[in-house]
mmCIF file of C-alpha atoms in Angstrom:
data_model
loop_
_atom_site.group_PDB
_atom_site.id
_atom_site.type_symbol
_atom_site.label_atom_id
_atom_site.label_comp_id
_atom_site.label_asym_id
_atom_site.label_seq_id
_atom_site.Cartn_x
_atom_site.Cartn_y
_atom_site.Cartn_z
ATOM 1 C CA MET A 358 -27.363 -4.006 3.541
ATOM 2 C CA THR A 359 -24.119 -5.155 1.942
ATOM 3 C CA GLU A 360 -21.869 -7.464 3.932
ATOM 4 C CA LYS A 361 -18.370 -6.367 4.907
ATOM 5 C CA THR A 362 -15.573 -8.711 3.773
ATOM 6 C CA ALA A 363 -12.048 -8.771 5.205
ATOM 7 C CA LEU A 364 -9.251 -9.262 2.670
ATOM 8 C CA THR A 365 -5.919 -10.981 3.301
ATOM 9 C CA PRO A 366 -4.071 -12.083 0.153
ATOM 10 C CA ALA A 367 -1.938 -15.246 0.315
ATOM 11 C CA THR A 368 1.147 -13.022 0.056
ATOM 12 C CA HIS A 369 0.350 -11.361 3.404
ATOM 13 C CA THR A 370 0.692 -12.574 6.972
ATOM 14 C CA THR A 371 -2.304 -12.734 9.246
ATOM 15 C CA PRO A 372 -2.475 -9.359 10.994
ATOM 16 C CA PRO A 373 -1.052 -9.423 14.538
ATOM 17 C CA ALA A 374 -4.083 -7.593 15.951
ATOM 18 C CA LYS A 375 -7.824 -7.341 15.251
ATOM 19 C CA PHE A 376 -7.655 -5.601 11.855
ATOM 20 C CA SER A 377 -7.696 -6.543 8.194
ATOM 21 C CA HIS A 378 -5.269 -5.773 5.389
ATOM 22 C CA GLY A 379 -8.270 -4.628 3.411
ATOM 23 C CA VAL A 380 -12.035 -4.427 3.729
ATOM 24 C CA LYS A 381 -14.626 -4.459 0.974
ATOM 25 C CA LYS A 382 -18.244 -3.427 1.426
ATOM 26 C CA GLY A 383 -20.403 -3.054 -1.646
ATOM 27 C CA ASN A 384 -18.321 -1.297 -4.258
ATOM 28 C CA ILE A 385 -15.942 0.337 -1.748
ATOM 29 C CA LEU A 386 -12.583 -1.199 -0.889
ATOM 30 C CA GLN A 387 -10.278 0.248 1.757
ATOM 31 C CA VAL A 388 -6.700 -0.986 1.819
ATOM 32 C CA ALA A 389 -5.128 -0.660 5.267
ATOM 33 C CA GLY A 390 -1.672 0.852 5.583
ATOM 34 C CA GLN A 391 0.881 -1.413 3.955
ATOM 35 C CA VAL A 392 4.646 -1.444 4.379
ATOM 36 C CA GLY A 393 7.486 -2.921 2.341
ATOM 37 C CA PHE A 394 7.447 -6.468 3.697
ATOM 38 C CA LEU A 395 8.291 -9.241 1.248
ATOM 39 C CA PRO A 396 5.612 -11.894 0.617
ATOM 40 C CA ALA A 397 4.884 -13.964 3.718
ATOM 41 C CA VAL A 398 6.820 -17.147 4.416
ATOM 42 C CA GLU A 399 5.150 -19.586 6.814
ATOM 43 C CA GLY A 400 6.904 -19.623 10.170
ATOM 44 C CA GLN A 401 9.050 -16.552 9.481
ATOM 45 C CA ALA A 402 8.670 -13.032 10.777
ATOM 46 C CA PRO A 403 7.879 -10.389 8.150
ATOM 47 C CA THR A 404 11.017 -9.206 6.330
ATOM 48 C CA PRO A 405 11.499 -5.744 4.759
ATOM 49 C CA ALA A 406 12.243 -5.757 1.011
ATOM 50 C CA GLY A 407 15.507 -3.968 1.711
ATOM 51 C CA PRO A 408 16.961 -0.974 3.456
ATOM 52 C CA THR A 409 16.381 1.568 0.661
ATOM 53 C CA LEU A 410 13.370 3.757 0.047
ATOM 54 C CA ARG A 411 13.163 2.423 -3.531
ATOM 55 C CA GLU A 412 13.033 -1.237 -2.473
ATOM 56 C CA GLN A 413 10.476 -0.572 0.231
ATOM 57 C CA THR A 414 8.296 1.713 -1.912
ATOM 58 C CA LEU A 415 8.070 -0.762 -4.790
ATOM 59 C CA GLN A 416 7.263 -3.634 -2.411
ATOM 60 C CA THR A 417 4.713 -1.508 -0.555
ATOM 61 C CA LEU A 418 2.969 -0.660 -3.832
ATOM 62 C CA ALA A 419 2.987 -4.370 -4.756
ATOM 63 C CA ASN A 420 1.422 -5.163 -1.377
ATOM 64 C CA VAL A 421 -1.313 -2.555 -1.881
ATOM 65 C CA GLN A 422 -1.933 -3.903 -5.389
ATOM 66 C CA ALA A 423 -2.290 -7.472 -4.051
ATOM 67 C CA ILE A 424 -5.089 -6.342 -1.736
ATOM 68 C CA LEU A 425 -6.789 -4.334 -4.468
ATOM 69 C CA GLU A 426 -6.733 -7.415 -6.690
ATOM 70 C CA GLU A 427 -7.964 -9.672 -3.861
ATOM 71 C CA GLY A 428 -10.999 -7.376 -3.668
ATOM 72 C CA GLY A 429 -11.581 -7.328 -7.438
ATOM 73 C CA ALA A 430 -10.049 -3.892 -8.004
ATOM 74 C CA GLY A 431 -7.014 -2.415 -9.689
ATOM 75 C CA TRP A 432 -5.090 0.837 -9.631
ATOM 76 C CA ASP A 433 -7.599 2.500 -11.966
ATOM 77 C CA ASP A 434 -10.237 1.947 -9.263
ATOM 78 C CA ALA A 435 -8.137 3.794 -6.660
ATOM 79 C CA MET A 436 -9.683 7.114 -5.703
ATOM 80 C CA MET A 437 -7.238 8.080 -2.954
ATOM 81 C CA ILE A 438 -3.709 7.022 -2.062
ATOM 82 C CA ARG A 439 -2.090 8.144 1.172
ATOM 83 C CA VAL A 440 1.677 7.894 1.601
ATOM 84 C CA TYR A 441 3.383 8.144 4.966
ATOM 85 C CA LEU A 442 7.147 8.729 5.007
ATOM 86 C CA THR A 443 9.454 8.611 8.021
ATOM 87 C CA ASP A 444 11.803 11.300 6.668
ATOM 88 C CA VAL A 445 10.912 14.588 4.973
ATOM 89 C CA ALA A 446 14.106 14.237 2.909
ATOM 90 C CA HIS A 447 12.493 11.277 1.071
ATOM 91 C CA PHE A 448 9.716 13.312 -0.611
ATOM 92 C CA ALA A 449 11.497 13.935 -3.940
ATOM 93 C CA GLU A 450 12.812 10.383 -4.297
ATOM 94 C CA MET A 451 9.440 8.869 -3.398
ATOM 95 C CA ASN A 452 7.700 11.091 -5.973
ATOM 96 C CA GLU A 453 10.129 9.892 -8.688
ATOM 97 C CA ILE A 454 9.556 6.232 -7.768
ATOM 98 C CA TYR A 455 5.770 6.747 -7.493
ATOM 99 C CA ASN A 456 5.510 8.528 -10.876
ATOM 100 C CA ALA A 457 7.620 5.906 -12.677
ATOM 101 C CA TYR A 458 5.657 3.056 -11.079
ATOM 102 C CA PHE A 459 2.277 4.386 -12.157
ATOM 103 C CA GLU A 460 3.565 5.192 -15.636
ATOM 104 C CA GLU A 461 4.622 1.526 -15.944
ATOM 105 C CA GLN A 462 1.188 0.456 -14.679
ATOM 106 C CA GLY A 463 -0.497 2.413 -17.468
ATOM 107 C CA LEU A 464 -2.719 4.239 -15.005
ATOM 108 C CA LYS A 465 -5.458 6.044 -16.974
ATOM 109 C CA GLU A 466 -6.222 8.774 -14.422
ATOM 110 C CA ALA A 467 -4.187 9.587 -11.345
ATOM 111 C CA PRO A 468 -6.006 9.189 -8.033
ATOM 112 C CA ALA A 469 -6.054 11.880 -5.408
ATOM 113 C CA ALA A 470 -3.007 11.536 -3.183
ATOM 114 C CA ARG A 471 -1.586 12.835 0.037
ATOM 115 C CA THR A 472 1.917 12.436 1.451
ATOM 116 C CA THR A 473 2.869 13.196 5.018
ATOM 117 C CA VAL A 474 5.755 12.509 7.362
ATOM 118 C CA TYR A 475 4.986 10.024 10.094
ATOM 119 C CA VAL A 476 7.618 8.761 12.509
ATOM 120 C CA GLY A 477 5.742 5.883 14.134
ATOM 121 C CA LEU A 478 6.716 2.998 11.831
ATOM 122 C CA PRO A 479 8.697 0.049 13.198
ATOM 123 C CA LYS A 480 12.474 0.412 13.087
ATOM 124 C CA GLY A 481 13.918 0.162 9.560
ATOM 125 C CA LEU A 482 10.633 0.820 7.741
ATOM 126 C CA LEU A 483 10.620 4.010 5.674
ATOM 127 C CA ILE A 484 7.173 4.142 4.044
ATOM 128 C CA GLU A 485 3.552 3.120 4.511
ATOM 129 C CA ILE A 486 0.795 3.422 1.884
ATOM 130 C CA ASP A 487 -2.963 2.933 2.055
ATOM 131 C CA ALA A 488 -5.612 3.273 -0.643
ATOM 132 C CA LEU A 489 -9.333 3.715 -1.096
ATOM 133 C CA ALA A 490 -10.907 2.212 -4.208
ATOM 134 C CA VAL A 491 -14.401 2.292 -5.686
ATOM 135 C CA LEU A 492 -15.290 -0.594 -7.980
ATOM 136 C CA SER A 493 -17.527 -0.002 -10.950
#
């Protein structure tokens, strides 16, 4: 049986509860929901990348990518990406940001994706993204 490994990149704070930013078991890597916090600074509370959807989306994608890389994966290994927005009015803007981001990344094949509206994020946070990757 393959061992399960918790992943916390240096850019991330230690989770405040009993969970991991990512978990790898065998060739499967699950990235937990990430938000648009800037890289961790010792002794400081997590800080959002900014107030706009664009700033938070780009930082959230960078945070997901950091966990993928910590587990030996990249965007081309992502099979599923789930996006959670706090406002239905953000769908079109998020899709523009998402499409441009992955075009810049040179993604070979788009993963499956799902976007939903979720209102349970901490105050000021507009987006959360998680991903499931399978390593070759």
